[in-house]
Short mmCIF file of C-alpha atoms in Angstrom, two decimals:
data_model
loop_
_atom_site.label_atom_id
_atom_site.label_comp_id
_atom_site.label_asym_id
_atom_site.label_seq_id
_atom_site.Cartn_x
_atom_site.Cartn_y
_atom_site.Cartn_z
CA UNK A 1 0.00 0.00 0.00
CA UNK A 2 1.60 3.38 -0.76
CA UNK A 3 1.85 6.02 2.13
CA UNK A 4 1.27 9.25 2.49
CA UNK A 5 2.25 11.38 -0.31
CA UNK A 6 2.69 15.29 -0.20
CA UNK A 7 3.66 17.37 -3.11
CA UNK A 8 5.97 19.85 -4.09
CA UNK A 9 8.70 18.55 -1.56
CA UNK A 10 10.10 21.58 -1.70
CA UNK A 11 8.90 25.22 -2.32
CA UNK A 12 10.44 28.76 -2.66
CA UNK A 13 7.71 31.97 -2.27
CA UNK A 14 8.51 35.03 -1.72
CA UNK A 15 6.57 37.63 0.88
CA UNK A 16 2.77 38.13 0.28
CA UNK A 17 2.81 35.38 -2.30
CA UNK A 18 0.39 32.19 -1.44
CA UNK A 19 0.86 28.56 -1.47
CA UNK A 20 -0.94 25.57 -1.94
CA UNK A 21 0.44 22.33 -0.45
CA UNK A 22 -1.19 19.15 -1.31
CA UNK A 23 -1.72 15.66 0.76
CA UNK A 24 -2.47 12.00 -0.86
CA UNK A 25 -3.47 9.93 2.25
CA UNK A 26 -3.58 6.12 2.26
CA UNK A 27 -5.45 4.38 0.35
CA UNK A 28 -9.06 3.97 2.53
CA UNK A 29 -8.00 6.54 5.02
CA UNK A 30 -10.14 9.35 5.76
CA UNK A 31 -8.68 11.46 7.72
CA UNK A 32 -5.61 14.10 7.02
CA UNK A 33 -4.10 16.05 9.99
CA UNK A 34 -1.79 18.81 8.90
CA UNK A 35 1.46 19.90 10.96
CA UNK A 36 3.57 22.87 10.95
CA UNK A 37 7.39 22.00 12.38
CA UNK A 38 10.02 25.11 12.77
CA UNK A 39 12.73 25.13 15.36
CA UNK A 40 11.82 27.79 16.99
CA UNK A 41 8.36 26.31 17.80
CA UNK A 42 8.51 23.16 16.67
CA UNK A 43 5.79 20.83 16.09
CA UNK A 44 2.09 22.54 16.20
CA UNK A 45 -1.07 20.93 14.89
CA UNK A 46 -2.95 22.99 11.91
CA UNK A 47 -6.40 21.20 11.57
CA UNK A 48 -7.72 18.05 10.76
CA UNK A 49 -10.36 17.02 7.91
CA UNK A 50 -12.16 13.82 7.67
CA UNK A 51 -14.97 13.38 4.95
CA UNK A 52 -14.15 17.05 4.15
CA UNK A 53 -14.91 18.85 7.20
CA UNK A 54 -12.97 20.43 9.08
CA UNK A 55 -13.08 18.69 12.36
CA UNK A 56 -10.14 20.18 14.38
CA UNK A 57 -8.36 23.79 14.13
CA UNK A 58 -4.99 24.53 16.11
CA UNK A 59 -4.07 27.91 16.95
CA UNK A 60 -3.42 29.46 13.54
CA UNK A 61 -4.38 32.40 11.90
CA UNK A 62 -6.71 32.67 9.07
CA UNK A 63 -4.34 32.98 6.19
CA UNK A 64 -3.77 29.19 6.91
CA UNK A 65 -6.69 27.23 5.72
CA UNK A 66 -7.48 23.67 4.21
CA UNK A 67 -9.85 21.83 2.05
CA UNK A 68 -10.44 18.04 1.37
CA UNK A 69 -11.79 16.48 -1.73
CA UNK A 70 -14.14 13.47 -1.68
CA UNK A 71 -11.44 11.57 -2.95
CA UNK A 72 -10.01 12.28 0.75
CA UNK A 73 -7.26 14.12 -0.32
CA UNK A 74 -6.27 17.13 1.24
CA UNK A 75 -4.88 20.77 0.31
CA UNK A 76 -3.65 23.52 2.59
CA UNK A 77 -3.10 27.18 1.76
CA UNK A 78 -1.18 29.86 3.17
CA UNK A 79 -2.05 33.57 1.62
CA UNK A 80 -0.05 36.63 2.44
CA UNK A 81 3.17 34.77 3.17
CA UNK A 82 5.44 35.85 5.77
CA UNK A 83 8.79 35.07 6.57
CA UNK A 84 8.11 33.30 9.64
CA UNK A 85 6.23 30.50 7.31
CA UNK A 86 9.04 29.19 6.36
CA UNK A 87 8.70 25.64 8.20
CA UNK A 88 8.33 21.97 7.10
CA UNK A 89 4.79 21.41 6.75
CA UNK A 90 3.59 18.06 7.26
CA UNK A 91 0.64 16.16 6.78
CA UNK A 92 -1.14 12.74 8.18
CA UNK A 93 -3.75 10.34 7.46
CA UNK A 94 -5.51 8.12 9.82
CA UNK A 95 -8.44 5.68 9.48
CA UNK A 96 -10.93 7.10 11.14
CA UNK A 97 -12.19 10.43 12.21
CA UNK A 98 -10.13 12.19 15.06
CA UNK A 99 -6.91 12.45 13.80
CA UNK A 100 -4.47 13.16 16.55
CA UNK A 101 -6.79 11.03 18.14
CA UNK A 102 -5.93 7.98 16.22
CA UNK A 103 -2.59 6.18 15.20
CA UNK A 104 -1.36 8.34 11.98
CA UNK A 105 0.77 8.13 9.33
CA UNK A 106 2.79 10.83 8.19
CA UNK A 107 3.85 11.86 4.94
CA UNK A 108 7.58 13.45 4.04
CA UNK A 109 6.54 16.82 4.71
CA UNK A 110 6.66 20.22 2.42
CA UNK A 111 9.43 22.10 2.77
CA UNK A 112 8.86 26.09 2.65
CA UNK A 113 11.06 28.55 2.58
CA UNK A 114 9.65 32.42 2.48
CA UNK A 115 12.64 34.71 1.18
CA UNK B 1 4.03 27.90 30.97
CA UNK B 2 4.85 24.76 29.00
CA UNK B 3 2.48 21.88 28.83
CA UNK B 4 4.96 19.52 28.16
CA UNK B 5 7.98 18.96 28.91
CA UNK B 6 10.96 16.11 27.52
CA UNK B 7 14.17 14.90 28.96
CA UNK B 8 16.53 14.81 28.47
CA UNK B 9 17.33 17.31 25.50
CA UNK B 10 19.65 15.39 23.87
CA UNK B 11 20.96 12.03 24.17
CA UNK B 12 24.29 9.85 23.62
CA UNK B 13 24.32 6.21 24.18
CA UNK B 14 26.76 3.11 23.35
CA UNK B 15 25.21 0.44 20.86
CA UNK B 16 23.63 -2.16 23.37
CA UNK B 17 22.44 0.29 26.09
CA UNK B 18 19.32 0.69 27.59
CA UNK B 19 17.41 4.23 26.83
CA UNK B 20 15.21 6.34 29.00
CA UNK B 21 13.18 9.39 27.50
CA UNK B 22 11.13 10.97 29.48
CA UNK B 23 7.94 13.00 28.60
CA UNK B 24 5.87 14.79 31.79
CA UNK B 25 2.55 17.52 31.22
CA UNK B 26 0.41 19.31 33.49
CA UNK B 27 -2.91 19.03 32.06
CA UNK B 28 -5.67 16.27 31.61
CA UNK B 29 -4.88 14.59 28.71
CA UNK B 30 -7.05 12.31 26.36
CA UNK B 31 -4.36 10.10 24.35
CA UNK B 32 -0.29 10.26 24.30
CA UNK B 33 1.70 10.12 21.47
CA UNK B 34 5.01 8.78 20.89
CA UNK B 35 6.40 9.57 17.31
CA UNK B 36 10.07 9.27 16.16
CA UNK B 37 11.61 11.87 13.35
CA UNK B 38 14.91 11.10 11.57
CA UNK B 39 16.95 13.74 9.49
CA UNK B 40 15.37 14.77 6.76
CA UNK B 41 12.09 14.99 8.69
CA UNK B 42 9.84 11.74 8.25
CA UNK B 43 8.07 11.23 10.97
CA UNK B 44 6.71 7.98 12.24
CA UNK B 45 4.19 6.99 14.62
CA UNK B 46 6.10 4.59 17.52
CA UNK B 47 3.09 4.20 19.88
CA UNK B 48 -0.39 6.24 21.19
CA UNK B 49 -1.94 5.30 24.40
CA UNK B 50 -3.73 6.65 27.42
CA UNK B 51 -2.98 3.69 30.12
CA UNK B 52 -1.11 1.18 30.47
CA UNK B 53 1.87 0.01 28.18
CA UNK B 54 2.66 -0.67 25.39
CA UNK B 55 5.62 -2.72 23.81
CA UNK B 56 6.87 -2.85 20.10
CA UNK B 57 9.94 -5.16 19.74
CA UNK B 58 12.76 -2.92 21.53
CA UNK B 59 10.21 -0.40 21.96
CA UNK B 60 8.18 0.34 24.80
CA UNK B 61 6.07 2.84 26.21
CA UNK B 62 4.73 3.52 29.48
CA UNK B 63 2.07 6.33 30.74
CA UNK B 64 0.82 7.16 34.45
CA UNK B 65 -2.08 9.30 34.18
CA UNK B 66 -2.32 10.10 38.14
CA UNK B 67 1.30 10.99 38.08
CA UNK B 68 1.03 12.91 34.49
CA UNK B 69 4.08 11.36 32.97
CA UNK B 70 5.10 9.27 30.31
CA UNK B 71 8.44 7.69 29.32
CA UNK B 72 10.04 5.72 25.94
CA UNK B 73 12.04 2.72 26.75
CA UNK B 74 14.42 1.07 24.00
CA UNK B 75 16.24 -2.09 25.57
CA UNK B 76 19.65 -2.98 23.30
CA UNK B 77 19.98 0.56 21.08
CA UNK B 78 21.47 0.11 17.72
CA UNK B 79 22.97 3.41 15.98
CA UNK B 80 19.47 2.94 13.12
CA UNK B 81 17.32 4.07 16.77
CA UNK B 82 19.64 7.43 16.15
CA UNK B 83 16.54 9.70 15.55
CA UNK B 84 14.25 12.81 17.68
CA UNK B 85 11.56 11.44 19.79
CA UNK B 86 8.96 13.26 20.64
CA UNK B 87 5.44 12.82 22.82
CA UNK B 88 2.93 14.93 21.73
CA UNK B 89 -0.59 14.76 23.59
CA UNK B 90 -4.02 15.65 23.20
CA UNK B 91 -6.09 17.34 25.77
CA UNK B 92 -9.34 16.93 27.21
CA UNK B 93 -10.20 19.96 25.04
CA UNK B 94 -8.88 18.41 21.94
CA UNK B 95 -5.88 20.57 21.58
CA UNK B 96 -3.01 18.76 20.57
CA UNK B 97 0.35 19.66 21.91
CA UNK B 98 3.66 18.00 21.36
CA UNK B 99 7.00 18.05 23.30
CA UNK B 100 10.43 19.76 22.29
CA UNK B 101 11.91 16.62 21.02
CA UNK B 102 14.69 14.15 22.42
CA UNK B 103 17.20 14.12 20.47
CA UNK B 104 18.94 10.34 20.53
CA UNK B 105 22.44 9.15 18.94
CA UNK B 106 23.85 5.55 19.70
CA UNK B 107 27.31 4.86 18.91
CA UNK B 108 28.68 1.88 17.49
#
């Protein structure tokens, strides 16, 4: 079974540009968590979408926002880029609803970098 | 104020010894997370549970909910168990939190 896949791997914007990141779960699974990971901060949960809905938000502002497609994949976009954007942005799919509430498997990540 | 906290920071260990990481929080929590990151960033999930352990070949993981405190055991290290570990929780409000990382190398 493939796992997760997330495309581009990597990704140069520049400031007030916007992005769109995409997420392939597995096969079957319907939910996709997405992750931001800098090291200043770390690792902070974005928001989860199972059977596209958005089920869970973190603490994010608006400019970061989501979609899933019936297909169960998963998109995330980030307008009016800012420097501090610049993370790995990572995304998971689990089988059921819940997402951080479930055992999930993660993808290789995005890597952005906001010049 | 954190809500997690890891130790230690960072880790060295000979091949063949036994490894302690330790993960404690201060809030009610729902579910713990143990996930393991090597370089270049994949992340996989080692373990989730909320009582109990839990045991996954050399792996396993232990949680005591009165005492809000978790902790990663790997018996016999071998330099491929050279990765970050890091517990990440979620709350009883659903907010999900994870810790700073431990940072692990085993030598040959």
């Amino acid at each position: 079974k493939a796992g997760v896949t997330q495309t581009p791997r990597y990704l140069i914007k520049t400031r007030g540009q916007q992005v769109t990141l995409s997420c392939s779960p597995i096969s079957g699974h319907r939910s996709v968590s997405w992750y931001q990971q800098t090291p200043g901060q770390g690792l902070q949960f974005l928001f989860e979408y199972f059977s596209e809905t958005q089920r869970n938000k973190g603490n994010f502002p608006g400019r970061f926002s989501g979609r899933q497609f019936s297909n169960s994949r998963s998109e995330m976009n980030v307008s009016t880029l800012e420097l501090g954007d610049s993370a790995l942005y990572l995304c998971a799919s689990s089988l059921g609803a819940g997402g951080p509430w479930n055992e999930q498997f993660f993808g290789p990540g995005t890597r952005l970098t906001v010049l | 104020k954190n809500e997690v906290e890891q130790s230690p920071q960072n880790l060295t260990a000979q091949e063949g010894e036994f490894i302690t990481i330790n993960c404690s929080y201060s809030v009610g929590i729902s579910a713990l997370h143990w996930l393991q990151q090597h370089p270049g960033g994949g992340i996989v999930s080692l373990f989730m549970l909320s009582s109990g352990k839990k045991k996954h070949g050399r792996l396993i993981a232990t949680i005591n909910i009165q005492e809000k405190h978790s902790s990663l055991h790997i018996t016999a290290s071998h330099p491929r168990d050279s990765a970050v570990y890091i517990c990440a929780f979620l709350n009883t409000g659903n907010q999900f939190y994870f810790g700073t990382g431990t940072s692990l190398t085993v030598i040959p």
